[in-house]
Coordinates of C-alpha atoms in Angstrom, one line a residue:
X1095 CA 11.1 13.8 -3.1
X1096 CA 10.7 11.7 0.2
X1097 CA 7.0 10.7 -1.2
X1098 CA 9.0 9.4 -4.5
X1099 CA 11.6 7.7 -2.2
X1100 CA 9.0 5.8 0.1
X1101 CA 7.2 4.9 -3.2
X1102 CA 10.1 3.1 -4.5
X1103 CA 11.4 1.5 -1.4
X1104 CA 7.8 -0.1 -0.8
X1105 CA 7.7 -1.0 -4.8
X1106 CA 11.0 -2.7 -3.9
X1107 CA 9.4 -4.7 -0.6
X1108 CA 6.0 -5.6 -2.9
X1109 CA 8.8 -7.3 -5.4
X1110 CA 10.4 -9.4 -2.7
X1111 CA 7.5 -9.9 -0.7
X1112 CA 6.0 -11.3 -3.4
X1113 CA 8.7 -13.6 -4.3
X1114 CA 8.7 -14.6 -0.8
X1115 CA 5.5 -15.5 -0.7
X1116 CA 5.6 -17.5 -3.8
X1117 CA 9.0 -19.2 -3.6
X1118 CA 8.6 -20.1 0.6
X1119 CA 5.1 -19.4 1.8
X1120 CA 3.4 -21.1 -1.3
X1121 CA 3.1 -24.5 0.4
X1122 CA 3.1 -23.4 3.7
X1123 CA -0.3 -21.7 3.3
X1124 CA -3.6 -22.8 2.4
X1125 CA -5.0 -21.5 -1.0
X1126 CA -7.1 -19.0 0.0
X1127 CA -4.4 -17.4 3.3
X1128 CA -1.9 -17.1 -0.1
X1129 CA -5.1 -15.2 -1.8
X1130 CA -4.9 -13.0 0.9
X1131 CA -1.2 -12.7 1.1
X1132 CA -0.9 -11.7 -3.0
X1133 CA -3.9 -9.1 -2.5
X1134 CA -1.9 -7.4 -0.2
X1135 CA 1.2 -7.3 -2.1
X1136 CA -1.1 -6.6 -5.0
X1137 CA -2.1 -3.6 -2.8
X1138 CA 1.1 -2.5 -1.9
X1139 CA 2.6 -1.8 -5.7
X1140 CA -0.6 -0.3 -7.0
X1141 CA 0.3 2.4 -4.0
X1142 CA 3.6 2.4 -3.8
X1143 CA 3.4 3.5 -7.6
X1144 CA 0.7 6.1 -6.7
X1145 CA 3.9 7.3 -4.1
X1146 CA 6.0 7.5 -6.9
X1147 CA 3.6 9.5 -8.3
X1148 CA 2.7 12.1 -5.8
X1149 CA 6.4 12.3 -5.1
X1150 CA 6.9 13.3 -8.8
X1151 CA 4.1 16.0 -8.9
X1152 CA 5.0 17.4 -5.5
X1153 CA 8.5 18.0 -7.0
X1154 CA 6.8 19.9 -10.2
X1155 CA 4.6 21.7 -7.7
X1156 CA 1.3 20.5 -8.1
X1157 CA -1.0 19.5 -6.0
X1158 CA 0.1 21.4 -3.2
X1159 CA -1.8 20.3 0.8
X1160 CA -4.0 17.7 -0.5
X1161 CA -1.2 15.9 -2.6
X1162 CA 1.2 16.1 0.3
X1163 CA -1.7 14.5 2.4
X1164 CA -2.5 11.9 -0.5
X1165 CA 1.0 10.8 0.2
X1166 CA 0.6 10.5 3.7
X1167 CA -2.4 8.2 3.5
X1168 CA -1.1 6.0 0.6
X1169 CA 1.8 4.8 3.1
X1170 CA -0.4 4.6 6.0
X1171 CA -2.7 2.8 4.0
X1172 CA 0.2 0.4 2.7
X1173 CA 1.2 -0.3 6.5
X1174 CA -2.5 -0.7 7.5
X1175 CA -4.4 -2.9 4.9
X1176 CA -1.4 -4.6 3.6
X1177 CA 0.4 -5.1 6.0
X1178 CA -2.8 -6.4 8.3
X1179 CA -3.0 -8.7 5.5
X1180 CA 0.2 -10.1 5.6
X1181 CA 0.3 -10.6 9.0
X1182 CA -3.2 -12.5 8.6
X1183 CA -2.2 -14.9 6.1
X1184 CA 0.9 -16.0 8.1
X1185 CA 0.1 -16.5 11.4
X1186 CA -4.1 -17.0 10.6
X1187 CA -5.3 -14.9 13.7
X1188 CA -8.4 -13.4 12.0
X1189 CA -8.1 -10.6 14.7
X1190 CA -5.9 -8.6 12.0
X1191 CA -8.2 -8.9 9.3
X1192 CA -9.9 -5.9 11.3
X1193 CA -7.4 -3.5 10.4
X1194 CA -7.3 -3.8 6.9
X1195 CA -10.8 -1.6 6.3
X1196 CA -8.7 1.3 8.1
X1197 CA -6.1 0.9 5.6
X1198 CA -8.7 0.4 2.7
X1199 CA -10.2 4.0 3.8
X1200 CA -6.8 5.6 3.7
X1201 CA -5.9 4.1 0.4
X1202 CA -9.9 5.9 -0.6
X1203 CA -8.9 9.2 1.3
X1204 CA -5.8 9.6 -0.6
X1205 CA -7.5 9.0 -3.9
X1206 CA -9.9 12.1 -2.8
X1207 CA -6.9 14.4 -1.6
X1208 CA -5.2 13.6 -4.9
X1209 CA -8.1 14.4 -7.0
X1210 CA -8.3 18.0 -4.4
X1211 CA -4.8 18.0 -5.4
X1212 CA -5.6 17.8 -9.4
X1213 CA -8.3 20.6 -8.9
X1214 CA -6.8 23.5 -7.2

């Protein structure tokens, strides 16, 4: 169930990081750095529920490899594209916009192994 678990504790972050960035970061940004900041939050629950998920199949035993790896590369993908994304609309160095494509990728890989996952 550790899939299931990092699913909800990054569900849990998206909530309050989104709060936090519309209660305190809302006028401290410009419009589109808070664009940013709410697509990566936006990001972050869509795959943080997709944890939940693989941690719940897992469990039933399905899915097997490529669901355990679809795991992996949903939270890497969380750290990578979201949190690049975060860190971008903050402090606006453009630099870590480069890292979100390598957490778009993983969030694309795991979509693949979960599908692998569906059809063994």
């Amino acid at each position: 169930m550790g899939f299931a678990i990092a699913g909800a504790v990054f569900a849990f972050l998206s909530v309050a990081i989104g709060a936090f960035g519309a209660h305190v970061m809302a006028d401290r940004m410009s419009a589109e750095m808070l664009n940013v900041y709410h697509t990566g939050d936006q990001y972050q629950m869509y795959h943080a529920l997709a944890l939940l998920a693989v941690g719940v199949l897992l469990h039933l035993g399905i899915g097997g490899r490529a669901m355990h790896w679809a795991g992996w590369l949903f939270a890497i993908g969380i750290i990578l594209f979201s949190g690049s994304l975060y860190v971008l609309s903050i402090s606006g160095v453009k630099a870590f916009g480069a890292i979100t494509p390598i957490g778009g990728l993983c969030f694309l890989a795991g979509w693949i192994c979960m599908i692998v996952g569906f059809v063994r």
